[in-house]
Amino acid sequence: MISRRNFGKYSLGAGAATLWLPQGMALAQDGTRPTLTIAVDNLWANINTINGISTTTRRFFPNIYSHLVERDYIADEQGLALVPGLATEWSREGTVWTLKLREGVKFHNGETMTAEDVAFTLGPERLWGESPFEPRGKTFTAGFVRVEAIDDLTVEIETAREDPYIPGKLTGYIGFVVPKAAYLEMGVDAFGQAPIGTGPYRVTLFRSGEVLEMEAFDDYWGGTPPAEKLIWRIVPEFAGRMAGLVSGEFDFIANIPTDQEAQLASYDEVIVARALAGNYPAFAFNTRPDPEDNPLVDVNLRKAMVQAIDMDAIVQALFGETTFHPPVPFNFPEYGDFYDPDMVNPLPYDPEAARALVEASGYDGQVLRWHITRQFYPNYEAAAEIMVEQWRQIGVNVQAVILDNFELVYTRPYHLMNMSMSTDFIPGDPYQPLWLDWGPTASRSTAHWKTWDPTPEYLAAGKEFEEAVEFEDRKAAYLKLSQAWQDVTPGYYLWKSVYNWAHRADIEFVPRPDGEMRMFGDYMALPA
Amino acid sequence: MTRFWLIKLLRTIITLWFVVTFAFIVLRTSGDPVVALLGADAMPDEIEHFRELWGLDRSLFAQYISYIGQMATGQFGNSLRDSRPVMDIILERLPATAQLGLAAFLIAAVIGIPAGIVAALRRGRLTDRIVMVFAVFGFALPNFFLGILLILLFSLYLQILPSSGTGTFLHLLMPSITLATFTAGTLARFTRSAMLEVLEKPYMRAAAARGVPFWQRVLFHALPNAAIPIVTVIGLNLGQLVAGAIVIESVFAWPGIGRLLVVAVSQRDLAVVQGLVLVIAVTMVLANLIVDLLYGLLDPRIREGAK
């Protein structure tokens, strides 16, 4: 077959061919370390660790920034094992956590990381004060009352109540450390365009709608990065990403439509990698009398609709054995010791029981509008079609309305909606999403589009849960809180999301459930 | 003559005002840019903070007045998405779109006009039919579909052309051919019908009677007389090249203003969309102006009439 290389040779002659070759390939052959090109469906507007939160930024964040505490997915596929990152030790005394920092860590601008930088990263000025630079930080720092640099390599975090899960929280977005002086000097917006971290690669070019380029940072505290340069290029069309990977233009591609995986896997030069993501797509019932005649205010109807869904069959049909449906809400494997694999599902698939509940609700056949964001989750619309049919079988009339963006989804009237249910997990703890995502400060119960009002029982159980420190107390409170949520059933979790990637067959790559593409360490090995 | 140009200028200003006002109304009434930009999980506090920061908490009228003021003075402000000056972002992308548009235009003209001439000269014969089949195929085939077909053939199967991006001559081939296909088909059809009309004229018979050689008659007698409708179609198709670029640039990840517009609209980046709308409108107005001037150059009667 004619290949790109011999086409160049035939048409232009060997000397001129290199001028015509795509830039990435030429660069890859020049240095001792290769350039890796990763074709992605999207980047994001900025690379701030909090203002820039998104699935697309999470892919490349750890190549730029390092976490204070790391989740080890090599040793434990659930990532429940915490290992040192920029913090080498952590200990708690009452409400105060003390972090000991790694010595000699350099930022990309050559400055040495100190406790002042970490205190600023986690502090009120940036995340949780009156008017912080990155306001979403408040969500992740609830309960913080003091963050202070004690000496060059020691930081204290004080919380309003005893919080045993601070190290777990530091494995998330708030745990990425930024340099205080550079951040303040540049300002949050400029910093988001030219970020500085302590990770293995330094950003050299960022055009948010087009490309992100990084080069190896050889002073990286974790050792020399394996690639000379990383190019994250937006290729919106999947056919382009696939063709580019197969033909050797790209080394990695991200986000493969489920129905295209088999086709891609059929090429010898390509490996498809998958990871079950720590994220469960869901839909929410609008439990509030808005619109006034909303029949879903009756819990019987909501429970009927849950019992009418044969989600195991849907997941099997759409994903095969790749993923699973969590039968009991908030009984996720990510909860570690809180997870009970034998927990009985109180609302199993049972069309007869569902019909009885519909009868009890007095539902009169009114059309229920289900607002769905187009192509937000793979297979969501396909599953919705099946669910609509299953609901029709029990006499519930649902109309799936596919809309272009969340803003339209959040526009009333609606009876059901898909939310951006990013069920980020704090390792081994049910705090999120059970309390943080549905509690009294969550957008689901406060925003103009809110779908439920937390009940007194839920709030009381939540308070108990927040105050509990010992495992047994916390588990009892968690079960009570979960029950209070299920008594209302304001939503339904569908399946565990699947992230997928494909890469050159001669590269070894370990996919992570958090979607991170770590181009370093134990997560990637290039051919010798 | 001065009055003629003043009227043209006034009409241009009114057109531009109408376009930027329309863009403002559509963008401001079709959704909240803050929610679109911050994402679905943004907290109410956060939304309020950015609404204030970007001046979106002011009344719609106040926003409109300051917007028109900015447009009139050429200050497009900063992108809401990444805080960079809008003009920098547009100028960064403009050369890529210009390169693609120019290449596509040249391909379309080089293929479409000769094909139309040949079809007219061979009217009713097999050549004419073949050319017209390809012309209909060219403007009927959705260009995103053609683009994907080309990627699958030349990048995935034959592996001789890069699938996306920019940087070398090879990168330009598939996007420009895809973009040119529609225009080439249209040009072939219009050239054919314009030529057919001219070929029937008495002066063509007179030239033949005078013994002027065949190709000389075609190139120097028929073609200049058929040029007015062809130039009109070319002018109209410049707009199609910009519109087509929106799709083609997405399919081939071509970093031009077409893709910038798609991203900016979907994320309600008002400042960028407004800047782009104005740039595109100015381009279109200028293209029409150039077509008007070409009419004068091509046809002395128009030139004389203006005097």
Short mmCIF file of C-alpha atoms in Angstrom, two decimals, chain B residues 144-293:
data_model
loop_
_atom_site.label_atom_id
_atom_site.label_comp_id
_atom_site.label_asym_id
_atom_site.label_seq_id
_atom_site.Cartn_x
_atom_site.Cartn_y
_atom_site.Cartn_z
CA PHE B 144 -19.23 17.71 5.75
CA PHE B 145 -20.09 14.32 4.26
CA LEU B 146 -17.64 14.74 1.41
CA GLY B 147 -15.00 15.80 3.93
CA ILE B 148 -15.46 12.67 6.02
CA LEU B 149 -15.37 10.49 2.91
CA LEU B 150 -12.08 12.07 1.86
CA ILE B 151 -10.61 11.57 5.35
CA LEU B 152 -11.59 7.91 5.34
CA LEU B 153 -10.18 7.37 1.85
CA PHE B 154 -6.99 9.42 1.83
CA SER B 155 -6.01 9.37 5.50
CA LEU B 156 -7.38 6.14 6.91
CA TYR B 157 -7.19 3.80 3.92
CA LEU B 158 -4.52 5.16 1.58
CA GLN B 159 -2.67 7.04 4.32
CA ILE B 160 -1.27 9.63 1.94
CA LEU B 161 -2.81 12.82 3.36
CA PRO B 162 -2.96 14.14 6.91
CA SER B 163 -6.45 13.87 8.38
CA SER B 164 -6.60 17.26 10.05
CA GLY B 165 -4.76 20.35 11.17
CA THR B 166 -2.55 22.74 9.29
CA GLY B 167 1.10 23.38 8.61
CA THR B 168 2.00 21.90 5.23
CA PHE B 169 0.70 21.98 1.67
CA LEU B 170 -0.65 18.46 2.10
CA HIS B 171 -2.82 19.63 5.00
CA LEU B 172 -4.50 22.13 2.69
CA LEU B 173 -5.53 19.68 -0.01
CA MET B 174 -8.57 17.90 1.41
CA PRO B 175 -10.21 20.90 3.11
CA SER B 176 -9.79 23.15 0.09
CA ILE B 177 -11.09 20.53 -2.35
CA THR B 178 -14.07 19.86 -0.08
CA LEU B 179 -14.81 23.55 0.23
CA ALA B 180 -14.32 24.14 -3.51
CA THR B 181 -16.68 21.41 -4.65
CA PHE B 182 -19.89 23.36 -4.11
CA THR B 183 -18.57 26.53 -5.71
CA ALA B 184 -17.05 24.65 -8.67
CA GLY B 185 -20.39 22.97 -9.36
CA THR B 186 -22.26 26.26 -9.19
CA LEU B 187 -19.72 28.05 -11.38
CA ALA B 188 -19.85 25.30 -14.00
CA ARG B 189 -23.63 25.57 -14.26
CA PHE B 190 -23.72 29.35 -14.44
CA THR B 191 -20.80 29.56 -16.86
CA ARG B 192 -22.51 27.07 -19.12
CA SER B 193 -25.82 28.96 -19.23
CA ALA B 194 -24.10 32.35 -19.64
CA MET B 195 -21.96 31.01 -22.47
CA LEU B 196 -24.93 29.41 -24.20
CA GLU B 197 -26.71 32.74 -24.23
CA VAL B 198 -23.69 34.56 -25.64
CA LEU B 199 -22.87 31.90 -28.25
CA GLU B 200 -26.26 32.58 -29.88
CA LYS B 201 -25.58 36.30 -30.30
CA PRO B 202 -25.18 37.82 -33.79
CA TYR B 203 -21.68 39.14 -33.02
CA MET B 204 -20.49 35.56 -32.51
CA ARG B 205 -21.78 34.63 -35.94
CA ALA B 206 -20.19 37.77 -37.35
CA ALA B 207 -16.82 36.85 -35.80
CA ALA B 208 -17.06 33.37 -37.27
CA ALA B 209 -17.91 34.90 -40.68
CA ARG B 210 -14.85 37.12 -40.40
CA GLY B 211 -12.75 33.98 -40.02
CA VAL B 212 -11.72 34.53 -36.36
CA PRO B 213 -10.30 31.21 -35.11
CA PHE B 214 -12.54 29.12 -32.83
CA TRP B 215 -10.67 29.46 -29.49
CA GLN B 216 -10.11 33.15 -30.11
CA ARG B 217 -13.87 33.58 -30.56
CA VAL B 218 -14.51 31.68 -27.33
CA LEU B 219 -11.90 33.42 -25.19
CA PHE B 220 -12.02 36.98 -26.51
CA HIS B 221 -15.57 37.35 -27.82
CA ALA B 222 -17.81 34.99 -25.87
CA LEU B 223 -16.19 34.82 -22.44
CA PRO B 224 -15.94 38.58 -21.74
CA ASN B 225 -19.60 38.96 -22.67
CA ALA B 226 -20.55 36.06 -20.40
CA ALA B 227 -18.42 37.40 -17.54
CA ILE B 228 -21.05 39.58 -15.80
CA PRO B 229 -23.24 36.70 -14.53
CA ILE B 230 -20.14 34.66 -13.73
CA VAL B 231 -18.64 37.49 -11.65
CA THR B 232 -21.99 37.88 -9.87
CA VAL B 233 -22.00 34.21 -8.95
CA ILE B 234 -18.39 34.41 -7.80
CA GLY B 235 -19.31 37.35 -5.57
CA LEU B 236 -22.24 35.49 -4.07
CA ASN B 237 -20.11 32.40 -3.56
CA LEU B 238 -17.52 34.27 -1.53
CA GLY B 239 -20.18 34.22 1.18
CA GLN B 240 -20.60 30.51 0.63
CA LEU B 241 -16.86 30.04 1.12
CA VAL B 242 -17.09 31.71 4.55
CA ALA B 243 -20.23 29.77 5.49
CA GLY B 244 -18.75 26.54 4.20
CA ALA B 245 -15.58 27.16 6.16
CA ILE B 246 -17.59 26.91 9.40
CA VAL B 247 -18.32 23.27 8.63
CA ILE B 248 -15.10 22.36 6.83
CA GLU B 249 -12.90 23.83 9.53
CA SER B 250 -14.66 21.69 12.11
CA VAL B 251 -14.35 18.52 10.07
CA PHE B 252 -10.65 19.05 9.34
CA ALA B 253 -9.73 20.80 12.60
CA TRP B 254 -8.58 23.77 10.53
CA PRO B 255 -7.82 26.60 12.96
CA GLY B 256 -9.67 29.40 11.19
CA ILE B 257 -12.45 31.80 12.05
CA GLY B 258 -15.13 29.28 11.06
CA ARG B 259 -14.24 27.00 13.95
CA LEU B 260 -13.73 29.98 16.20
CA LEU B 261 -17.29 31.07 15.42
CA VAL B 262 -18.73 27.64 16.19
CA VAL B 263 -16.98 27.49 19.57
CA ALA B 264 -17.78 31.12 20.42
CA VAL B 265 -21.48 30.73 19.59
CA SER B 266 -21.89 27.47 21.46
CA GLN B 267 -20.26 29.00 24.52
CA ARG B 268 -21.98 32.37 24.15
CA ASP B 269 -18.66 34.19 24.02
CA LEU B 270 -20.43 37.39 23.09
CA ALA B 271 -17.38 39.52 22.52
CA VAL B 272 -15.82 37.10 20.04
CA VAL B 273 -19.07 36.41 18.20
CA GLN B 274 -19.74 40.12 17.83
CA GLY B 275 -16.23 40.74 16.53
CA LEU B 276 -16.51 37.87 14.07
CA VAL B 277 -19.93 38.96 12.84
CA LEU B 278 -18.55 42.38 12.10
CA VAL B 279 -15.45 41.04 10.36
CA ILE B 280 -17.52 38.66 8.22
CA ALA B 281 -20.05 41.38 7.41
CA VAL B 282 -17.30 43.77 6.36
CA THR B 283 -15.76 41.05 4.19
CA MET B 284 -19.09 40.44 2.48
CA VAL B 285 -19.75 44.12 1.93
CA LEU B 286 -16.27 44.56 0.48
CA ALA B 287 -16.72 41.53 -1.77
CA ASN B 288 -19.94 43.01 -3.13
CA LEU B 289 -18.23 46.33 -3.64
CA ILE B 290 -15.45 44.67 -5.61
CA VAL B 291 -18.05 42.88 -7.74
CA ASP B 292 -19.71 46.25 -8.43
CA LEU B 293 -16.37 47.69 -9.51
#
